[in-house]
Amino acid sequence: MGHSSARSIKCLLQFKAASGIPSITIDKIGIFHPCSVAKSQHRPIQGPSQKMLQNPGDVIVADLIGPLPLSLDHKKYVLTIQDCFSHLTVAIPLINKAKAKGQLQNWMIQFANFSGYTIKVIRTDNGSELKNSIFEEFLRKNGIIHEYSVPYEHPQNGKIKRTNRTLSEISRTILVAANLPVNLWPWAFRHAVWIFNQTLHAESIKTPYELISKRVPSMDMLRVFGSKAYIHDHKF
Protein backbone atom coordinates (compact mmCIF):
# COMPACT_ATOMS: atom_id res chain seq x y z
CA MET A 1 0.00 0.00 0.00
CA GLY A 2 2.77 2.42 -0.88
CA HIS A 3 4.32 1.94 2.58
CA SER A 4 1.41 3.74 4.26
CA SER A 5 1.78 4.51 7.95
CA ALA A 6 0.38 2.24 10.67
CA ARG A 7 -2.07 5.00 11.62
CA SER A 8 -3.38 5.24 8.05
CA ILE A 9 -3.98 1.49 7.81
CA LYS A 10 -5.61 1.41 11.27
CA CYS A 11 -8.04 4.15 10.21
CA LEU A 12 -9.00 2.27 7.05
CA LEU A 13 -9.84 -0.79 9.15
CA GLN A 14 -11.53 1.15 11.97
CA PHE A 15 -13.87 3.17 9.76
CA LYS A 16 -14.34 0.36 7.20
CA ALA A 17 -13.33 2.86 4.54
CA ALA A 18 -12.06 0.15 2.20
CA SER A 19 -12.73 -3.52 1.65
CA GLY A 20 -10.35 -6.37 0.86
CA ILE A 21 -7.83 -5.53 3.62
CA PRO A 22 -6.85 -8.55 5.77
CA SER A 23 -7.70 -8.25 9.48
CA ILE A 24 -4.35 -7.63 11.15
CA THR A 25 -3.07 -6.22 14.43
CA ILE A 26 -0.82 -3.21 13.98
CA ASP A 27 0.97 -1.94 17.06
CA LYS A 28 4.24 -0.63 15.75
CA ILE A 29 6.00 -0.50 12.42
CA GLY A 30 9.78 -0.24 12.46
CA ILE A 31 12.03 1.75 10.18
CA PHE A 32 11.90 0.54 6.57
CA HIS A 33 15.05 1.38 4.59
CA PRO A 34 13.39 2.34 1.25
CA CYS A 35 11.12 4.76 3.15
CA SER A 36 14.10 6.38 4.86
CA VAL A 37 15.87 6.77 1.52
CA ALA A 38 12.88 8.05 -0.44
CA LYS A 39 11.05 10.21 2.10
CA SER A 40 13.73 12.54 3.45
CA GLN A 41 12.59 16.16 3.22
CA HIS A 42 13.05 19.78 4.24
CA ARG A 43 11.22 21.18 7.26
CA PRO A 44 7.64 22.00 6.13
CA ILE A 45 6.39 25.57 5.83
CA GLN A 46 2.97 26.28 7.29
CA GLY A 47 0.60 27.90 4.81
CA PRO A 48 -2.58 29.92 5.29
CA SER A 49 -5.80 28.21 6.35
CA GLN A 50 -8.05 26.81 3.62
CA LYS A 51 -11.43 28.29 2.76
CA MET A 52 -14.43 26.37 4.02
CA LEU A 53 -15.40 23.83 1.37
CA GLN A 54 -18.93 22.51 1.00
CA ASN A 55 -18.82 20.27 -2.07
CA PRO A 56 -16.49 18.62 -4.57
CA GLY A 57 -15.46 21.11 -7.22
CA ASP A 58 -15.53 24.16 -4.93
CA VAL A 59 -11.76 24.51 -5.39
CA ILE A 60 -9.55 22.53 -7.78
CA VAL A 61 -5.77 22.91 -7.59
CA ALA A 62 -3.28 21.98 -10.29
CA ASP A 63 0.49 21.93 -10.52
CA LEU A 64 3.21 20.79 -12.89
CA ILE A 65 6.21 18.75 -11.73
CA GLY A 66 9.37 18.57 -13.82
CA PRO A 67 11.47 18.22 -15.75
CA LEU A 68 11.94 14.68 -14.46
CA PRO A 69 14.27 11.96 -15.79
CA LEU A 70 13.17 10.85 -19.25
CA SER A 71 10.81 7.90 -18.81
CA LEU A 72 10.58 4.72 -20.82
CA ASP A 73 7.61 6.22 -22.72
CA HIS A 74 9.38 9.58 -23.24
CA LYS A 75 7.61 11.55 -20.50
CA LYS A 76 9.42 14.36 -18.63
CA TYR A 77 6.65 16.12 -16.70
CA VAL A 78 3.60 15.20 -14.65
CA LEU A 79 0.47 17.31 -14.21
CA THR A 80 -1.18 16.80 -10.83
CA ILE A 81 -4.77 17.90 -10.22
CA GLN A 82 -6.66 17.70 -6.94
CA ASP A 83 -10.17 18.42 -5.71
CA CYS A 84 -9.67 20.20 -2.37
CA PHE A 85 -12.92 18.93 -0.84
CA SER A 86 -12.46 15.20 -1.43
CA HIS A 87 -8.66 15.10 -2.01
CA LEU A 88 -9.36 13.11 -5.19
CA THR A 89 -6.16 13.40 -7.20
CA VAL A 90 -5.01 12.53 -10.70
CA ALA A 91 -1.52 12.51 -12.19
CA ILE A 92 -1.03 12.85 -15.94
CA PRO A 93 2.51 12.24 -17.25
CA LEU A 94 3.38 14.58 -20.14
CA ILE A 95 5.97 14.69 -22.90
CA ASN A 96 6.24 18.47 -22.57
CA LYS A 97 4.71 21.37 -20.63
CA ALA A 98 2.68 22.58 -23.61
CA LYS A 99 0.31 19.60 -23.17
CA ALA A 100 -0.70 20.69 -19.66
CA LYS A 101 -3.48 23.17 -20.56
CA GLY A 102 -5.35 20.76 -22.82
CA GLN A 103 -5.07 17.90 -20.32
CA LEU A 104 -6.30 20.10 -17.46
CA GLN A 105 -9.27 21.32 -19.50
CA ASN A 106 -10.22 17.76 -20.51
CA TRP A 107 -10.01 16.57 -16.90
CA MET A 108 -12.21 19.42 -15.66
CA ILE A 109 -14.91 18.43 -18.15
CA GLN A 110 -14.64 14.76 -17.15
CA PHE A 111 -14.74 15.60 -13.42
CA ALA A 112 -17.92 17.65 -13.78
CA ASN A 113 -19.60 14.96 -15.88
CA PHE A 114 -18.59 12.09 -13.58
CA SER A 115 -19.18 13.72 -10.20
CA GLY A 116 -22.18 15.86 -11.10
CA TYR A 117 -20.61 18.84 -9.33
CA THR A 118 -19.75 22.20 -10.88
CA ILE A 119 -16.17 23.43 -10.63
CA LYS A 120 -16.14 26.92 -9.12
CA VAL A 121 -12.45 27.78 -8.70
CA ILE A 122 -9.26 26.50 -10.31
CA ARG A 123 -6.06 27.47 -8.50
CA THR A 124 -2.62 27.30 -10.12
CA ASP A 125 0.69 29.08 -9.85
CA ASN A 126 1.69 31.81 -12.32
CA GLY A 127 3.48 29.44 -14.68
CA SER A 128 2.84 30.19 -18.36
CA GLU A 129 2.15 26.50 -19.05
CA LEU A 130 -1.31 26.89 -17.45
CA LYS A 131 -2.12 30.32 -18.85
CA ASN A 132 -3.36 31.19 -22.34
CA SER A 133 -6.33 32.90 -23.98
CA ILE A 134 -8.05 29.69 -25.10
CA PHE A 135 -7.95 28.17 -21.61
CA GLU A 136 -9.09 31.43 -20.01
CA GLU A 137 -12.02 31.60 -22.46
CA PHE A 138 -13.00 28.04 -21.50
CA LEU A 139 -13.01 29.05 -17.84
CA ARG A 140 -15.02 32.21 -18.54
CA LYS A 141 -17.69 30.34 -20.50
CA ASN A 142 -18.08 27.84 -17.66
CA GLY A 143 -18.13 30.46 -14.91
CA ILE A 144 -14.90 29.17 -13.33
CA ILE A 145 -12.66 31.59 -11.42
CA HIS A 146 -8.91 31.24 -12.03
CA GLU A 147 -6.84 32.04 -8.93
CA TYR A 148 -3.06 32.38 -9.06
CA SER A 149 -0.52 31.91 -6.30
CA VAL A 150 2.48 34.22 -5.95
CA PRO A 151 5.60 32.73 -7.63
CA TYR A 152 7.90 30.80 -5.26
CA GLU A 153 5.41 31.14 -2.37
CA HIS A 154 4.49 27.46 -2.12
CA PRO A 155 2.28 27.83 0.98
CA GLN A 156 -0.26 29.76 -1.12
CA ASN A 157 -0.83 26.58 -3.13
CA GLY A 158 0.25 24.34 -0.29
CA LYS A 159 -2.34 21.58 -0.64
CA ILE A 160 -1.17 20.42 -4.06
CA LYS A 161 2.50 20.92 -3.11
CA ARG A 162 2.08 18.64 -0.08
CA THR A 163 0.28 16.08 -2.21
CA ASN A 164 3.04 16.22 -4.81
CA ARG A 165 5.58 15.55 -2.07
CA THR A 166 3.55 12.60 -0.77
CA LEU A 167 3.12 11.09 -4.24
CA SER A 168 6.79 11.60 -5.07
CA GLU A 169 7.79 9.89 -1.82
CA ILE A 170 5.50 6.92 -2.47
CA SER A 171 6.63 6.51 -6.08
CA ARG A 172 10.32 6.71 -5.16
CA THR A 173 9.82 4.28 -2.29
CA ILE A 174 8.11 1.62 -4.37
CA LEU A 175 10.73 1.92 -7.11
CA VAL A 176 13.51 1.51 -4.53
CA ALA A 177 11.73 -1.40 -2.84
CA ALA A 178 11.13 -3.16 -6.16
CA ASN A 179 14.69 -2.44 -7.35
CA LEU A 180 13.32 -0.91 -10.55
CA PRO A 181 14.90 1.84 -12.68
CA VAL A 182 13.85 5.48 -12.38
CA ASN A 183 12.63 5.57 -15.99
CA LEU A 184 9.53 3.70 -14.80
CA TRP A 185 8.45 6.69 -12.70
CA PRO A 186 5.15 7.34 -14.63
CA TRP A 187 3.84 3.90 -13.66
CA ALA A 188 5.04 4.30 -10.07
CA PHE A 189 3.43 7.74 -9.87
CA ARG A 190 0.07 6.47 -11.12
CA HIS A 191 0.28 3.58 -8.64
CA ALA A 192 0.95 6.12 -5.88
CA VAL A 193 -2.11 8.14 -6.95
CA TRP A 194 -4.30 5.02 -6.88
CA ILE A 195 -3.18 4.31 -3.30
CA PHE A 196 -3.67 7.97 -2.31
CA ASN A 197 -7.26 7.96 -3.57
CA GLN A 198 -8.11 4.73 -1.73
CA THR A 199 -6.78 5.78 1.69
CA LEU A 200 -7.97 8.20 4.36
CA HIS A 201 -6.76 11.74 4.90
CA ALA A 202 -6.93 13.96 7.96
CA GLU A 203 -10.15 15.83 7.23
CA SER A 204 -12.46 12.88 6.51
CA ILE A 205 -13.38 9.33 7.52
CA LYS A 206 -14.12 8.55 3.87
CA THR A 207 -11.59 8.03 1.11
CA PRO A 208 -11.36 10.44 -1.85
CA TYR A 209 -12.70 7.64 -4.05
CA GLU A 210 -15.81 7.18 -1.92
CA LEU A 211 -16.49 10.91 -1.56
CA ILE A 212 -16.74 11.22 -5.35
CA SER A 213 -18.08 7.82 -6.45
CA LYS A 214 -20.27 7.13 -3.36
CA ARG A 215 -18.78 3.61 -3.26
CA VAL A 216 -16.40 2.06 -0.74
CA PRO A 217 -13.17 1.13 -2.54
CA SER A 218 -11.95 -2.46 -2.65
CA MET A 219 -8.31 -3.37 -2.10
CA ASP A 220 -8.75 -6.85 -3.56
CA MET A 221 -6.99 -5.92 -6.79
CA LEU A 222 -4.01 -4.25 -5.09
CA ARG A 223 -0.66 -5.94 -5.70
CA VAL A 224 2.90 -5.08 -4.69
CA PHE A 225 4.32 -2.75 -7.33
CA GLY A 226 6.81 -4.62 -9.48
CA SER A 227 5.28 -8.04 -8.85
CA LYS A 228 5.66 -10.64 -11.57
CA ALA A 229 2.62 -11.07 -13.79
CA TYR A 230 1.77 -13.77 -16.29
CA ILE A 231 -0.41 -13.54 -19.40
CA HIS A 232 -2.65 -16.46 -20.31
CA ASP A 233 -2.54 -17.13 -24.04
CA HIS A 234 -5.91 -18.58 -25.08
CA LYS A 235 -4.35 -20.12 -28.20
CA PHE A 236 -2.66 -22.80 -26.08
XYZ file of C-alpha atoms in Angstrom:
236
model
C 0.000 0.000 0.000
C 2.767 2.424 -0.877
C 4.315 1.936 2.585
C 1.415 3.738 4.257
C 1.779 4.515 7.953
C 0.381 2.237 10.670
C -2.075 5.003 11.622
C -3.381 5.242 8.052
C -3.983 1.491 7.806
C -5.614 1.411 11.269
C -8.043 4.155 10.207
C -9.001 2.273 7.048
C -9.839 -0.785 9.149
C -11.530 1.148 11.973
C -13.871 3.166 9.758
C -14.342 0.356 7.198
C -13.333 2.859 4.544
C -12.055 0.151 2.202
C -12.734 -3.525 1.651
C -10.354 -6.365 0.860
C -7.835 -5.535 3.619
C -6.846 -8.547 5.773
C -7.698 -8.250 9.476
C -4.351 -7.626 11.145
C -3.067 -6.225 14.428
C -0.822 -3.209 13.983
C 0.969 -1.936 17.064
C 4.239 -0.627 15.754
C 6.002 -0.502 12.416
C 9.776 -0.238 12.459
C 12.027 1.752 10.181
C 11.901 0.545 6.568
C 15.051 1.377 4.590
C 13.394 2.345 1.250
C 11.123 4.757 3.148
C 14.103 6.375 4.860
C 15.870 6.768 1.516
C 12.884 8.051 -0.439
C 11.048 10.206 2.104
C 13.728 12.538 3.452
C 12.587 16.164 3.216
C 13.054 19.781 4.242
C 11.222 21.181 7.259
C 7.641 21.996 6.131
C 6.392 25.572 5.833
C 2.968 26.284 7.291
C 0.604 27.897 4.813
C -2.575 29.915 5.294
C -5.801 28.209 6.353
C -8.049 26.814 3.620
C -11.430 28.286 2.760
C -14.425 26.365 4.024
C -15.397 23.835 1.369
C -18.927 22.512 1.000
C -18.819 20.265 -2.073
C -16.487 18.625 -4.575
C -15.459 21.114 -7.222
C -15.527 24.160 -4.934
C -11.762 24.509 -5.388
C -9.553 22.534 -7.776
C -5.775 22.906 -7.591
C -3.276 21.983 -10.293
C 0.495 21.932 -10.522
C 3.209 20.789 -12.888
C 6.210 18.753 -11.731
C 9.366 18.566 -13.821
C 11.474 18.221 -15.751
C 11.945 14.678 -14.462
C 14.269 11.955 -15.788
C 13.168 10.848 -19.249
C 10.813 7.903 -18.809
C 10.576 4.720 -20.821
C 7.613 6.223 -22.715
C 9.378 9.578 -23.245
C 7.605 11.551 -20.497
C 9.421 14.355 -18.634
C 6.650 16.120 -16.697
C 3.602 15.198 -14.651
C 0.473 17.314 -14.212
C -1.178 16.800 -10.829
C -4.769 17.896 -10.224
C -6.664 17.697 -6.943
C -10.170 18.419 -5.712
C -9.668 20.197 -2.374
C -12.925 18.932 -0.841
C -12.457 15.198 -1.433
C -8.659 15.105 -2.005
C -9.359 13.109 -5.190
C -6.162 13.396 -7.196
C -5.009 12.533 -10.695
C -1.522 12.513 -12.194
C -1.033 12.849 -15.936
C 2.512 12.236 -17.254
C 3.380 14.577 -20.139
C 5.975 14.687 -22.898
C 6.241 18.471 -22.574
C 4.713 21.374 -20.633
C 2.685 22.575 -23.608
C 0.314 19.604 -23.174
C -0.704 20.688 -19.656
C -3.481 23.170 -20.557
C -5.345 20.756 -22.816
C -5.072 17.904 -20.320
C -6.302 20.100 -17.464
C -9.265 21.319 -19.504
C -10.221 17.764 -20.514
C -10.006 16.572 -16.901
C -12.209 19.422 -15.660
C -14.914 18.431 -18.150
C -14.642 14.756 -17.148
C -14.741 15.595 -13.424
C -17.922 17.655 -13.781
C -19.604 14.958 -15.878
C -18.586 12.088 -13.582
C -19.179 13.719 -10.202
C -22.180 15.860 -11.101
C -20.606 18.841 -9.326
C -19.750 22.205 -10.875
C -16.174 23.429 -10.630
C -16.135 26.922 -9.115
C -12.448 27.784 -8.702
C -9.259 26.497 -10.315
C -6.056 27.467 -8.496
C -2.617 27.302 -10.123
C 0.694 29.083 -9.854
C 1.694 31.810 -12.319
C 3.481 29.441 -14.683
C 2.840 30.192 -18.358
C 2.145 26.499 -19.048
C -1.314 26.885 -17.447
C -2.122 30.322 -18.855
C -3.357 31.190 -22.344
C -6.328 32.905 -23.976
C -8.052 29.686 -25.100
C -7.953 28.167 -21.609
C -9.094 31.430 -20.010
C -12.019 31.604 -22.460
C -13.005 28.037 -21.502
C -13.009 29.053 -17.836
C -15.017 32.213 -18.538
C -17.690 30.341 -20.497
C -18.082 27.845 -17.660
C -18.125 30.462 -14.908
C -14.903 29.174 -13.334
C -12.662 31.592 -11.424
C -8.908 31.242 -12.028
C -6.844 32.044 -8.930
C -3.060 32.379 -9.057
C -0.520 31.910 -6.296
C 2.477 34.217 -5.946
C 5.600 32.733 -7.629
C 7.897 30.799 -5.258
C 5.409 31.142 -2.374
C 4.487 27.459 -2.119
C 2.277 27.828 0.983
C -0.262 29.760 -1.122
C -0.828 26.584 -3.127
C 0.253 24.339 -0.289
C -2.337 21.583 -0.639
C -1.165 20.416 -4.058
C 2.500 20.924 -3.107
C 2.076 18.643 -0.079
C 0.277 16.078 -2.209
C 3.043 16.222 -4.809
C 5.582 15.553 -2.067
C 3.555 12.595 -0.773
C 3.118 11.095 -4.245
C 6.790 11.601 -5.070
C 7.787 9.886 -1.818
C 5.501 6.919 -2.465
C 6.626 6.513 -6.075
C 10.321 6.707 -5.164
C 9.823 4.277 -2.289
C 8.106 1.622 -4.372
C 10.731 1.918 -7.112
C 13.515 1.506 -4.534
C 11.727 -1.402 -2.837
C 11.134 -3.163 -6.163
C 14.695 -2.436 -7.351
C 13.320 -0.915 -10.551
C 14.902 1.845 -12.676
C 13.850 5.475 -12.376
C 12.630 5.565 -15.995
C 9.527 3.696 -14.801
C 8.452 6.695 -12.704
C 5.148 7.339 -14.632
C 3.844 3.896 -13.660
C 5.042 4.295 -10.071
C 3.428 7.743 -9.870
C 0.066 6.468 -11.124
C 0.276 3.582 -8.645
C 0.945 6.117 -5.883
C -2.110 8.140 -6.948
C -4.296 5.021 -6.880
C -3.183 4.315 -3.302
C -3.672 7.972 -2.312
C -7.265 7.959 -3.574
C -8.112 4.729 -1.731
C -6.777 5.777 1.691
C -7.971 8.200 4.364
C -6.760 11.744 4.897
C -6.932 13.959 7.959
C -10.154 15.835 7.228
C -12.460 12.876 6.512
C -13.384 9.330 7.517
C -14.122 8.546 3.867
C -11.587 8.031 1.111
C -11.363 10.435 -1.847
C -12.700 7.644 -4.053
C -15.814 7.183 -1.920
C -16.492 10.912 -1.561
C -16.736 11.222 -5.346
C -18.080 7.824 -6.449
C -20.275 7.126 -3.358
C -18.784 3.610 -3.263
C -16.397 2.059 -0.736
C -13.165 1.131 -2.538
C -11.952 -2.456 -2.654
C -8.314 -3.368 -2.105
C -8.753 -6.855 -3.559
C -6.989 -5.916 -6.790
C -4.006 -4.247 -5.088
C -0.661 -5.942 -5.705
C 2.896 -5.078 -4.695
C 4.321 -2.746 -7.330
C 6.807 -4.616 -9.485
C 5.279 -8.042 -8.849
C 5.660 -10.642 -11.568
C 2.619 -11.073 -13.792
C 1.766 -13.769 -16.292
C -0.412 -13.542 -19.399
C -2.647 -16.455 -20.306
C -2.541 -17.125 -24.040
C -5.910 -18.585 -25.080
C -4.352 -20.122 -28.196
C -2.663 -22.800 -26.078
